Amino acid sequence: QCGHRSDTMKYLRSVFSALTGAQGGGARDNTLYSAVNTQEPLGFQEPVYAPTTVPERSLNPAIAVFDRFLQGRLHQKKQRSKWVFLTMVLGLFALTFGSLLIVIDPYSIIFTMKTTFSEGTDTFEMWRKPPIKLFLKVYLFNVTNKEEYMSGKDSKLKFQQVGPYTYREDMSHGNVTFNTNGTMNSIPLHPLTWIPELSNGTEDDLLYLPNIALLSIANVMNDATFFTRVGLNLVIKKTNSEALVKMTAKEFMFGYKSTLLSLGNTFMPSWIYFDKLGLIDRMYDFDGDTSTIYTGETDIRLSGLFENYNSRPYLPQWDAAPCNTVSGASDGSKFPALIKPNDTLFFFRKSLCRSMPLVRVGEDWVSGMNGYRYHFRKGALDNGHNETANKCFCRKGNCLPAGLIDVTDCYYGFPIALSYPHFMEADKTLIDSVEGIQPNPDIHTTDFVINPESGLPLQLSVKMQINMALGDLSNIANCKLFSHTVLPMLWTEIYFDELPTSMATRFYIYLRVGPIAQTIFTYLFLIGGMSFILLSLASAFCIPKDIKLKDTTTWKEEAFRHQVVEKEMNKHRLKETTNNTKWSKRR
């Protein structure tokens, strides 16, 4: 057995000597390992190998770093020249490209293209037919003490809010044609669809509500000639018309038949050209309306805003600015681009009969994008009591109480006045004159969230109330109790909570990822360019041309020989273990 071990050791030593170039157990200077224990013991003992000294590298740090990085090839003259030239060209190219990104600002160019309205652009298609889920909620004020009030038992009308009755508004802009002056013409479309699952009640709910036809005619005819009033009173008594009538919610919102209305339609078609009357139906009467919108071609900030409405840059119902101004306002589908924090925005809808100013009250994140939060400016419905600029909202010199805007001329001569829901921010006498009104800013405040870069609305909730502001009705039958009364009839909320996921993702990439990516690439090119230029200069001037460093081929050969030796030793250990096991069994 000992002889067998001796033969094995001789074999391993011969393999090791052949691979390392050792003679008689000696070691060459260039080998990675050398045998330091050549004495053969009485029993088997593996040779112990220790690392030899690797030839010293250059002490120049720059040379050492570059040689390590380039594996010594930098000192070949031809390759050195190529390296210097290549790194210099790459550095100059990257530096130039990074500078061009700063000067040209491609994101701004793309942003302008995307924001300007033209066929096929995302912003234009979003404006033409917004893919959002826009809803209309209607809350009605049901009179709960009709008999008591009409009999004189109660001195105040009692109202109960019912609803909401919810509809989906499929807002769009039809028949779009582009003009040569940076504008386009369109027809506003706002069809409504009943959504029962989002409603609290049905359209067939029976309620006691103001008879708009009777009260409107009474308000107009109170100062008519004696004989005209006599004739009207005879008709009212003959038809048994009452100021408060029982009808369904749908009839009140979308139209109910009235004998007085039919007579008005017959004898005064220039005033009343419809044969049924409903408040929501009149609010959403856009027949024959047209709008002219800025495309943003001449000024990117104006894209999506009104240039005029019904061929006028102003509203004919009001005598002077700012009351009659509509140019520069938004219908809610697109606001100005590049909004500054202190900018005042304007929102216009035909049912409002004016442009409402919006002021920023904070910031928020919606659908992954930053937005400015806006409310209607405080005092916007002041009527000149505190805001002298609002004096022009006093119709024919008659100023309604603060918090009410007289929009009679926008509602076919009916005595309609707008306010915030539940007379919020209105004169306290309006709240005290009736029961059941409870203004709450947390519930009744209009709220917009608008992305300042694009003008894209991220969230919207517009809340307004429609009232009847009646004058002296003492000369009209069945109407005397309603003289000088403001009757709340309904309030509405037009809203959407968030953008569709696909739309939000697309605009998130445009507005968030785009500028960040451009900034990152700009810095990468600038830093990378400077690094390559410095590397090129260092290669050209910091490394002596006559220094020769050790070729790494020798290191690779030594490592390979070491791996072969290790492999042979592992085989030998396995064989020895097997032989020892067999010998033990024989014994």
PDB file of C-alpha atoms in Angstrom, residues 151-430:
ATOM      1  CA  SER A 151    -104.350  78.785   4.048  1.00  0.00           C
ATOM      2  CA  GLY A 152    -102.209  81.244   5.972  1.00  0.00           C
ATOM      3  CA  LYS A 153    -101.552  78.871   8.857  1.00  0.00           C
ATOM      4  CA  ASP A 154     -97.801  78.835   8.168  1.00  0.00           C
ATOM      5  CA  SER A 155     -95.942  82.033   7.443  1.00  0.00           C
ATOM      6  CA  LYS A 156     -93.006  80.300   5.768  1.00  0.00           C
ATOM      7  CA  LEU A 157     -92.718  77.679   3.091  1.00  0.00           C
ATOM      8  CA  LYS A 158     -91.045  74.475   4.216  1.00  0.00           C
ATOM      9  CA  PHE A 159     -88.764  72.714   1.765  1.00  0.00           C
ATOM     10  CA  GLN A 160     -87.369  69.212   1.753  1.00  0.00           C
ATOM     11  CA  GLN A 161     -84.428  68.363  -0.489  1.00  0.00           C
ATOM     12  CA  VAL A 162     -85.010  65.175  -2.513  1.00  0.00           C
ATOM     13  CA  GLY A 163     -82.740  63.321  -4.892  1.00  0.00           C
ATOM     14  CA  PRO A 164     -80.295  63.191  -6.405  1.00  0.00           C
ATOM     15  CA  TYR A 165     -81.757  62.300  -9.776  1.00  0.00           C
ATOM     16  CA  THR A 166     -78.676  61.361 -11.755  1.00  0.00           C
ATOM     17  CA  TYR A 167     -78.032  61.550 -15.492  1.00  0.00           C
ATOM     18  CA  ARG A 168     -75.004  60.853 -17.622  1.00  0.00           C
ATOM     19  CA  GLU A 169     -74.053  63.814 -19.772  1.00  0.00           C
ATOM     20  CA  ASP A 170     -72.485  62.754 -23.076  1.00  0.00           C
ATOM     21  CA  MET A 171     -70.757  66.035 -23.727  1.00  0.00           C
ATOM     22  CA  SER A 172     -69.215  66.530 -27.169  1.00  0.00           C
ATOM     23  CA  HIS A 173     -68.476  69.167 -29.800  1.00  0.00           C
ATOM     24  CA  GLY A 174     -70.003  68.380 -33.162  1.00  0.00           C
ATOM     25  CA  ASN A 175     -69.495  69.574 -36.727  1.00  0.00           C
ATOM     26  CA  VAL A 176     -65.996  70.931 -36.045  1.00  0.00           C
ATOM     27  CA  THR A 177     -64.513  73.077 -38.807  1.00  0.00           C
ATOM     28  CA  PHE A 178     -61.096  74.752 -38.669  1.00  0.00           C
ATOM     29  CA  ASN A 179     -60.616  78.393 -39.604  1.00  0.00           C
ATOM     30  CA  THR A 180     -57.510  80.108 -40.962  1.00  0.00           C
ATOM     31  CA  ASN A 181     -57.124  82.496 -38.011  1.00  0.00           C
ATOM     32  CA  GLY A 182     -56.271  79.923 -35.342  1.00  0.00           C
ATOM     33  CA  THR A 183     -59.873  79.166 -34.355  1.00  0.00           C
ATOM     34  CA  MET A 184     -62.457  76.496 -35.085  1.00  0.00           C
ATOM     35  CA  ASN A 185     -66.246  76.382 -35.063  1.00  0.00           C
ATOM     36  CA  SER A 186     -68.330  73.719 -33.362  1.00  0.00           C
ATOM     37  CA  ILE A 187     -71.793  72.898 -32.079  1.00  0.00           C
ATOM     38  CA  PRO A 188     -72.121  72.127 -28.336  1.00  0.00           C
ATOM     39  CA  LEU A 189     -73.908  68.848 -27.614  1.00  0.00           C
ATOM     40  CA  HIS A 190     -75.022  67.752 -24.129  1.00  0.00           C
ATOM     41  CA  PRO A 191     -77.511  64.849 -24.332  1.00  0.00           C
ATOM     42  CA  LEU A 192     -78.606  63.323 -21.013  1.00  0.00           C
ATOM     43  CA  THR A 193     -79.249  59.674 -20.096  1.00  0.00           C
ATOM     44  CA  TRP A 194     -81.075  58.601 -16.928  1.00  0.00           C
ATOM     45  CA  ILE A 195     -78.895  56.537 -14.535  1.00  0.00           C
ATOM     46  CA  PRO A 196     -81.230  54.901 -11.976  1.00  0.00           C
ATOM     47  CA  GLU A 197     -78.471  53.090 -10.037  1.00  0.00           C
ATOM     48  CA  LEU A 198     -76.868  56.416  -9.099  1.00  0.00           C
ATOM     49  CA  SER A 199     -80.165  58.062  -8.192  1.00  0.00           C
ATOM     50  CA  ASN A 200     -81.997  58.324  -4.903  1.00  0.00           C
ATOM     51  CA  GLY A 201     -85.576  58.052  -6.086  1.00  0.00           C
ATOM     52  CA  THR A 202     -87.253  57.685  -9.457  1.00  0.00           C
ATOM     53  CA  GLU A 203     -88.359  60.110 -12.119  1.00  0.00           C
ATOM     54  CA  ASP A 204     -91.957  59.257 -11.177  1.00  0.00           C
ATOM     55  CA  ASP A 205     -91.654  60.598  -7.628  1.00  0.00           C
ATOM     56  CA  LEU A 206     -94.643  62.887  -6.901  1.00  0.00           C
ATOM     57  CA  LEU A 207     -93.699  66.229  -5.388  1.00  0.00           C
ATOM     58  CA  TYR A 208     -95.210  69.641  -4.664  1.00  0.00           C
ATOM     59  CA  LEU A 209     -93.272  72.173  -6.702  1.00  0.00           C
ATOM     60  CA  PRO A 210     -93.690  75.765  -7.935  1.00  0.00           C
ATOM     61  CA  ASN A 211     -95.847  76.251 -11.013  1.00  0.00           C
ATOM     62  CA  ILE A 212     -93.220  78.020 -13.095  1.00  0.00           C
ATOM     63  CA  ALA A 213     -95.626  78.891 -15.902  1.00  0.00           C
ATOM     64  CA  LEU A 214     -98.174  80.628 -13.645  1.00  0.00           C
ATOM     65  CA  LEU A 215     -95.642  82.468 -11.502  1.00  0.00           C
ATOM     66  CA  SER A 216     -93.628  83.590 -14.534  1.00  0.00           C
ATOM     67  CA  ILE A 217     -96.658  84.966 -16.370  1.00  0.00           C
ATOM     68  CA  ALA A 218     -97.878  86.602 -13.159  1.00  0.00           C
ATOM     69  CA  ASN A 219     -94.487  88.258 -12.670  1.00  0.00           C
ATOM     70  CA  VAL A 220     -94.563  89.671 -16.204  1.00  0.00           C
ATOM     71  CA  MET A 221     -98.227  90.718 -16.240  1.00  0.00           C
ATOM     72  CA  ASN A 222     -98.512  92.293 -12.795  1.00  0.00           C
ATOM     73  CA  ASP A 223     -97.860  95.752 -14.238  1.00  0.00           C
ATOM     74  CA  ALA A 224     -99.916  95.208 -17.387  1.00  0.00           C
ATOM     75  CA  THR A 225    -103.063  97.219 -18.111  1.00  0.00           C
ATOM     76  CA  PHE A 226    -106.144  96.691 -15.992  1.00  0.00           C
ATOM     77  CA  PHE A 227    -108.069  94.916 -18.734  1.00  0.00           C
ATOM     78  CA  THR A 228    -105.125  92.610 -19.466  1.00  0.00           C
ATOM     79  CA  ARG A 229    -104.899  91.635 -15.807  1.00  0.00           C
ATOM     80  CA  VAL A 230    -108.644  91.021 -15.642  1.00  0.00           C
ATOM     81  CA  GLY A 231    -108.465  88.695 -18.610  1.00  0.00           C
ATOM     82  CA  LEU A 232    -105.493  86.839 -17.147  1.00  0.00           C
ATOM     83  CA  ASN A 233    -107.192  86.430 -13.767  1.00  0.00           C
ATOM     84  CA  LEU A 234    -110.279  84.987 -15.456  1.00  0.00           C
ATOM     85  CA  VAL A 235    -108.124  82.414 -17.255  1.00  0.00           C
ATOM     86  CA  ILE A 236    -106.296  81.504 -14.034  1.00  0.00           C
ATOM     87  CA  LYS A 237    -109.537  80.965 -12.144  1.00  0.00           C
ATOM     88  CA  LYS A 238    -111.162  79.160 -15.052  1.00  0.00           C
ATOM     89  CA  THR A 239    -108.264  76.708 -15.353  1.00  0.00           C
ATOM     90  CA  ASN A 240    -107.900  76.441 -11.566  1.00  0.00           C
ATOM     91  CA  SER A 241    -104.179  77.183 -11.859  1.00  0.00           C
ATOM     92  CA  GLU A 242    -102.280  77.130  -8.566  1.00  0.00           C
ATOM     93  CA  ALA A 243     -98.859  78.456  -7.617  1.00  0.00           C
ATOM     94  CA  LEU A 244     -97.833  75.111  -6.092  1.00  0.00           C
ATOM     95  CA  VAL A 245     -98.751  71.985  -8.031  1.00  0.00           C
ATOM     96  CA  LYS A 246     -98.256  68.263  -7.665  1.00  0.00           C
ATOM     97  CA  MET A 247     -96.199  66.716 -10.453  1.00  0.00           C
ATOM     98  CA  THR A 248     -93.549  64.080 -11.051  1.00  0.00           C
ATOM     99  CA  ALA A 249     -89.875  64.851 -10.774  1.00  0.00           C
ATOM    100  CA  LYS A 250     -89.457  64.169 -14.488  1.00  0.00           C
ATOM    101  CA  GLU A 251     -92.241  66.580 -15.437  1.00  0.00           C
ATOM    102  CA  PHE A 252     -90.693  69.371 -13.413  1.00  0.00           C
ATOM    103  CA  MET A 253     -87.239  68.748 -14.875  1.00  0.00           C
ATOM    104  CA  PHE A 254     -88.083  67.975 -18.502  1.00  0.00           C
ATOM    105  CA  GLY A 255     -91.455  69.527 -19.131  1.00  0.00           C
ATOM    106  CA  TYR A 256     -95.081  69.510 -18.036  1.00  0.00           C
ATOM    107  CA  LYS A 257     -98.197  70.634 -19.835  1.00  0.00           C
ATOM    108  CA  SER A 258     -99.861  73.842 -18.709  1.00  0.00           C
ATOM    109  CA  THR A 259    -102.956  75.595 -20.049  1.00  0.00           C
ATOM    110  CA  LEU A 260    -101.363  78.967 -19.407  1.00  0.00           C
ATOM    111  CA  LEU A 261     -98.219  77.879 -21.226  1.00  0.00           C
ATOM    112  CA  SER A 262    -100.266  76.696 -24.185  1.00  0.00           C
ATOM    113  CA  LEU A 263    -102.071  80.046 -24.305  1.00  0.00           C
ATOM    114  CA  GLY A 264     -98.767  81.859 -24.141  1.00  0.00           C
ATOM    115  CA  ASN A 265     -97.409  79.676 -26.929  1.00  0.00           C
ATOM    116  CA  THR A 266    -100.499  80.500 -29.010  1.00  0.00           C
ATOM    117  CA  PHE A 267    -100.785  84.237 -28.418  1.00  0.00           C
ATOM    118  CA  MET A 268     -97.129  85.145 -27.668  1.00  0.00           C
ATOM    119  CA  PRO A 269     -95.016  82.763 -29.806  1.00  0.00           C
ATOM    120  CA  SER A 270     -92.116  85.226 -29.880  1.00  0.00           C
ATOM    121  CA  TRP A 271     -91.829  84.882 -26.094  1.00  0.00           C
ATOM    122  CA  ILE A 272     -92.877  81.273 -25.448  1.00  0.00           C
ATOM    123  CA  TYR A 273     -92.066  79.110 -28.466  1.00  0.00           C
ATOM    124  CA  PHE A 274     -92.314  75.792 -26.550  1.00  0.00           C
ATOM    125  CA  ASP A 275     -95.506  74.050 -25.426  1.00  0.00           C
ATOM    126  CA  LYS A 276     -94.129  72.473 -22.238  1.00  0.00           C
ATOM    127  CA  LEU A 277     -91.819  73.768 -19.565  1.00  0.00           C
ATOM    128  CA  GLY A 278     -89.095  71.959 -17.612  1.00  0.00           C
ATOM    129  CA  LEU A 279     -86.128  73.534 -15.870  1.00  0.00           C
ATOM    130  CA  ILE A 280     -83.474  70.995 -16.894  1.00  0.00           C
ATOM    131  CA  ASP A 281     -84.939  70.921 -20.383  1.00  0.00           C
ATOM    132  CA  ARG A 282     -84.436  74.699 -20.642  1.00  0.00           C
ATOM    133  CA  MET A 283     -80.977  74.536 -19.066  1.00  0.00           C
ATOM    134  CA  TYR A 284     -79.895  72.021 -21.694  1.00  0.00           C
ATOM    135  CA  ASP A 285     -81.472  73.760 -24.655  1.00  0.00           C
ATOM    136  CA  PHE A 286     -78.509  74.164 -27.022  1.00  0.00           C
ATOM    137  CA  ASP A 287     -80.511  74.085 -30.250  1.00  0.00           C
ATOM    138  CA  GLY A 288     -79.011  76.479 -32.777  1.00  0.00           C
ATOM    139  CA  ASP A 289     -76.042  77.379 -30.569  1.00  0.00           C
ATOM    140  CA  THR A 290     -72.531  77.598 -31.990  1.00  0.00           C
ATOM    141  CA  SER A 291     -69.162  78.281 -30.440  1.00  0.00           C
ATOM    142  CA  THR A 292     -65.814  79.416 -31.800  1.00  0.00           C
ATOM    143  CA  ILE A 293     -62.793  77.975 -30.002  1.00  0.00           C
ATOM    144  CA  TYR A 294     -59.108  78.905 -30.070  1.00  0.00           C
ATOM    145  CA  THR A 295     -56.898  76.116 -31.431  1.00  0.00           C
ATOM    146  CA  GLY A 296     -53.733  77.417 -29.746  1.00  0.00           C
ATOM    147  CA  GLU A 297     -52.000  77.921 -33.079  1.00  0.00           C
ATOM    148  CA  THR A 298     -51.288  81.581 -32.307  1.00  0.00           C
ATOM    149  CA  ASP A 299     -51.049  81.218 -28.516  1.00  0.00           C
ATOM    150  CA  ILE A 300     -50.707  77.806 -26.897  1.00  0.00           C
ATOM    151  CA  ARG A 301     -52.270  79.081 -23.673  1.00  0.00           C
ATOM    152  CA  LEU A 302     -55.582  79.760 -25.419  1.00  0.00           C
ATOM    153  CA  SER A 303     -56.170  76.301 -26.888  1.00  0.00           C
ATOM    154  CA  GLY A 304     -59.645  75.034 -26.016  1.00  0.00           C
ATOM    155  CA  LEU A 305     -60.999  78.393 -24.808  1.00  0.00           C
ATOM    156  CA  PHE A 306     -63.932  80.351 -26.218  1.00  0.00           C
ATOM    157  CA  GLU A 307     -63.206  83.002 -28.805  1.00  0.00           C
ATOM    158  CA  ASN A 308     -66.933  83.721 -29.023  1.00  0.00           C
ATOM    159  CA  TYR A 309     -70.320  82.149 -28.361  1.00  0.00           C
ATOM    160  CA  ASN A 310     -73.113  82.391 -30.911  1.00  0.00           C
ATOM    161  CA  SER A 311     -70.867  84.585 -33.057  1.00  0.00           C
ATOM    162  CA  ARG A 312     -70.276  87.126 -30.275  1.00  0.00           C
ATOM    163  CA  PRO A 313     -67.266  87.506 -27.949  1.00  0.00           C
ATOM    164  CA  TYR A 314     -69.713  88.738 -25.321  1.00  0.00           C
ATOM    165  CA  LEU A 315     -73.164  87.860 -23.944  1.00  0.00           C
ATOM    166  CA  PRO A 316     -75.909  90.228 -25.138  1.00  0.00           C
ATOM    167  CA  GLN A 317     -77.871  89.792 -21.887  1.00  0.00           C
ATOM    168  CA  TRP A 318     -75.436  92.084 -20.067  1.00  0.00           C
ATOM    169  CA  ASP A 319     -74.535  95.660 -20.895  1.00  0.00           C
ATOM    170  CA  ALA A 320     -70.829  95.796 -20.093  1.00  0.00           C
ATOM    171  CA  ALA A 321     -67.691  93.904 -19.137  1.00  0.00           C
ATOM    172  CA  PRO A 322     -66.810  91.988 -17.092  1.00  0.00           C
ATOM    173  CA  CYS A 323     -70.395  90.739 -16.835  1.00  0.00           C
ATOM    174  CA  ASN A 324     -70.815  90.022 -20.551  1.00  0.00           C
ATOM    175  CA  THR A 325     -67.326  88.634 -21.247  1.00  0.00           C
ATOM    176  CA  VAL A 326     -67.150  85.117 -22.638  1.00  0.00           C
ATOM    177  CA  SER A 327     -63.931  85.241 -24.678  1.00  0.00           C
ATOM    178  CA  GLY A 328     -61.139  83.385 -22.890  1.00  0.00           C
ATOM    179  CA  ALA A 329     -63.487  81.258 -20.774  1.00  0.00           C
ATOM    180  CA  SER A 330     -63.662  77.453 -20.743  1.00  0.00           C
ATOM    181  CA  ASP A 331     -66.633  75.118 -20.956  1.00  0.00           C
ATOM    182  CA  GLY A 332     -64.846  72.735 -18.578  1.00  0.00           C
ATOM    183  CA  SER A 333     -63.367  70.362 -21.144  1.00  0.00           C
ATOM    184  CA  LYS A 334     -60.058  72.246 -21.460  1.00  0.00           C
ATOM    185  CA  PHE A 335     -58.588  75.169 -19.512  1.00  0.00           C
ATOM    186  CA  PRO A 336     -55.604  77.396 -20.391  1.00  0.00           C
ATOM    187  CA  ALA A 337     -52.225  75.720 -20.733  1.00  0.00           C
ATOM    188  CA  LEU A 338     -49.176  76.812 -18.730  1.00  0.00           C
ATOM    189  CA  ILE A 339     -51.247  78.169 -15.846  1.00  0.00           C
ATOM    190  CA  LYS A 340     -49.446  80.298 -13.276  1.00  0.00           C
ATOM    191  CA  PRO A 341     -50.397  80.002  -9.590  1.00  0.00           C
ATOM    192  CA  ASN A 342     -52.040  83.434  -9.404  1.00  0.00           C
ATOM    193  CA  ASP A 343     -53.919  83.254 -12.711  1.00  0.00           C
ATOM    194  CA  THR A 344     -57.697  83.695 -12.603  1.00  0.00           C
ATOM    195  CA  LEU A 345     -59.532  81.217 -14.824  1.00  0.00           C
ATOM    196  CA  PHE A 346     -63.079  81.483 -16.160  1.00  0.00           C
ATOM    197  CA  PHE A 347     -65.777  78.853 -16.561  1.00  0.00           C
ATOM    198  CA  PHE A 348     -68.749  79.398 -18.873  1.00  0.00           C
ATOM    199  CA  ARG A 349     -71.941  77.460 -19.445  1.00  0.00           C
ATOM    200  CA  LYS A 350     -75.032  78.707 -21.161  1.00  0.00           C
ATOM    201  CA  SER A 351     -77.146  77.819 -18.123  1.00  0.00           C
ATOM    202  CA  LEU A 352     -74.989  80.120 -15.961  1.00  0.00           C
ATOM    203  CA  CYS A 353     -75.597  83.051 -18.298  1.00  0.00           C
ATOM    204  CA  ARG A 354     -72.121  84.348 -17.470  1.00  0.00           C
ATOM    205  CA  SER A 355     -68.457  83.440 -17.040  1.00  0.00           C
ATOM    206  CA  MET A 356     -67.644  82.490 -13.461  1.00  0.00           C
ATOM    207  CA  PRO A 357     -64.150  83.388 -12.156  1.00  0.00           C
ATOM    208  CA  LEU A 358     -62.033  80.635 -10.605  1.00  0.00           C
ATOM    209  CA  VAL A 359     -59.230  81.221  -8.104  1.00  0.00           C
ATOM    210  CA  ARG A 360     -56.635  78.752  -6.861  1.00  0.00           C
ATOM    211  CA  VAL A 361     -57.110  77.570  -3.277  1.00  0.00           C
ATOM    212  CA  GLY A 362     -54.526  74.781  -3.111  1.00  0.00           C
ATOM    213  CA  GLU A 363     -52.808  71.916  -4.886  1.00  0.00           C
ATOM    214  CA  ASP A 364     -53.527  68.216  -5.142  1.00  0.00           C
ATOM    215  CA  TRP A 365     -52.555  65.009  -6.949  1.00  0.00           C
ATOM    216  CA  VAL A 366     -55.229  63.300  -9.022  1.00  0.00           C
ATOM    217  CA  SER A 367     -54.763  60.406 -11.473  1.00  0.00           C
ATOM    218  CA  GLY A 368     -51.004  60.532 -10.861  1.00  0.00           C
ATOM    219  CA  MET A 369     -50.718  64.177 -11.962  1.00  0.00           C
ATOM    220  CA  ASN A 370     -50.339  67.399 -10.037  1.00  0.00           C
ATOM    221  CA  GLY A 371     -53.203  69.852 -10.175  1.00  0.00           C
ATOM    222  CA  TYR A 372     -54.245  73.242  -8.877  1.00  0.00           C
ATOM    223  CA  ARG A 373     -57.494  73.227  -6.921  1.00  0.00           C
ATOM    224  CA  TYR A 374     -59.931  76.018  -7.775  1.00  0.00           C
ATOM    225  CA  HIS A 375     -63.147  77.408  -6.321  1.00  0.00           C
ATOM    226  CA  PHE A 376     -65.446  80.110  -7.603  1.00  0.00           C
ATOM    227  CA  ARG A 377     -64.062  83.428  -6.461  1.00  0.00           C
ATOM    228  CA  LYS A 378     -65.618  84.621  -3.234  1.00  0.00           C
ATOM    229  CA  GLY A 379     -68.124  87.357  -3.972  1.00  0.00           C
ATOM    230  CA  ALA A 380     -68.663  86.267  -7.579  1.00  0.00           C
ATOM    231  CA  LEU A 381     -72.450  86.427  -6.982  1.00  0.00           C
ATOM    232  CA  ASP A 382     -72.286  89.643  -4.994  1.00  0.00           C
ATOM    233  CA  ASN A 383     -74.308  91.879  -7.380  1.00  0.00           C
ATOM    234  CA  GLY A 384     -72.267  94.928  -6.497  1.00  0.00           C
ATOM    235  CA  HIS A 385     -73.076  95.091  -2.783  1.00  0.00           C
ATOM    236  CA  ASN A 386     -69.419  94.521  -1.944  1.00  0.00           C
ATOM    237  CA  GLU A 387     -67.887  93.944  -5.388  1.00  0.00           C
ATOM    238  CA  THR A 388     -68.455  97.144  -7.344  1.00  0.00           C
ATOM    239  CA  ALA A 389     -67.345  95.450 -10.582  1.00  0.00           C
ATOM    240  CA  ASN A 390     -70.435  93.234 -10.314  1.00  0.00           C
ATOM    241  CA  LYS A 391     -72.851  96.165 -10.535  1.00  0.00           C
ATOM    242  CA  CYS A 392     -73.402  95.275 -14.178  1.00  0.00           C
ATOM    243  CA  PHE A 393     -75.306  92.165 -13.029  1.00  0.00           C
ATOM    244  CA  CYS A 394     -78.113  94.379 -11.741  1.00  0.00           C
ATOM    245  CA  ARG A 395     -80.740  93.903 -14.441  1.00  0.00           C
ATOM    246  CA  LYS A 396     -82.343  97.180 -15.503  1.00  0.00           C
ATOM    247  CA  GLY A 397     -80.924  98.811 -12.403  1.00  0.00           C
ATOM    248  CA  ASN A 398     -82.642  96.340 -10.080  1.00  0.00           C
ATOM    249  CA  CYS A 399     -80.092  94.620  -7.839  1.00  0.00           C
ATOM    250  CA  LEU A 400     -81.142  91.382  -6.213  1.00  0.00           C
ATOM    251  CA  PRO A 401     -79.876  90.524  -2.713  1.00  0.00           C
ATOM    252  CA  ALA A 402     -76.238  89.513  -2.470  1.00  0.00           C
ATOM    253  CA  GLY A 403     -75.739  85.933  -3.582  1.00  0.00           C
ATOM    254  CA  LEU A 404     -78.351  86.070  -6.364  1.00  0.00           C
ATOM    255  CA  ILE A 405     -77.734  86.759 -10.058  1.00  0.00           C
ATOM    256  CA  ASP A 406     -80.734  87.752 -12.158  1.00  0.00           C
ATOM    257  CA  VAL A 407     -80.640  85.624 -15.328  1.00  0.00           C
ATOM    258  CA  THR A 408     -84.163  86.400 -16.531  1.00  0.00           C
ATOM    259  CA  ASP A 409     -82.946  87.318 -20.010  1.00  0.00           C
ATOM    260  CA  CYS A 410     -81.247  83.926 -20.407  1.00  0.00           C
ATOM    261  CA  TYR A 411     -84.391  81.995 -19.406  1.00  0.00           C
ATOM    262  CA  TYR A 412     -86.982  83.344 -21.847  1.00  0.00           C
ATOM    263  CA  GLY A 413     -88.113  86.147 -19.561  1.00  0.00           C
ATOM    264  CA  PHE A 414     -88.917  83.849 -16.645  1.00  0.00           C
ATOM    265  CA  PRO A 415     -87.858  85.386 -13.284  1.00  0.00           C
ATOM    266  CA  ILE A 416     -84.941  83.003 -12.743  1.00  0.00           C
ATOM    267  CA  ALA A 417     -82.053  83.807 -10.410  1.00  0.00           C
ATOM    268  CA  LEU A 418     -78.913  81.780  -9.798  1.00  0.00           C
ATOM    269  CA  SER A 419     -77.257  81.180  -6.445  1.00  0.00           C
ATOM    270  CA  TYR A 420     -75.032  78.641  -4.796  1.00  0.00           C
ATOM    271  CA  PRO A 421     -76.842  75.592  -3.337  1.00  0.00           C
ATOM    272  CA  HIS A 422     -78.938  76.335  -0.256  1.00  0.00           C
ATOM    273  CA  PHE A 423     -78.172  80.059  -0.660  1.00  0.00           C
ATOM    274  CA  MET A 424     -74.591  79.525   0.463  1.00  0.00           C
ATOM    275  CA  GLU A 425     -72.737  82.880   0.718  1.00  0.00           C
ATOM    276  CA  ALA A 426     -76.032  84.687   0.042  1.00  0.00           C
ATOM    277  CA  ASP A 427     -77.839  87.355   2.037  1.00  0.00           C
ATOM    278  CA  LYS A 428     -79.031  85.843   5.313  1.00  0.00           C
ATOM    279  CA  THR A 429     -82.582  87.074   4.698  1.00  0.00           C
ATOM    280  CA  LEU A 430     -82.905  84.524   1.880  1.00  0.00           C
TER     281      LEU A 430
END
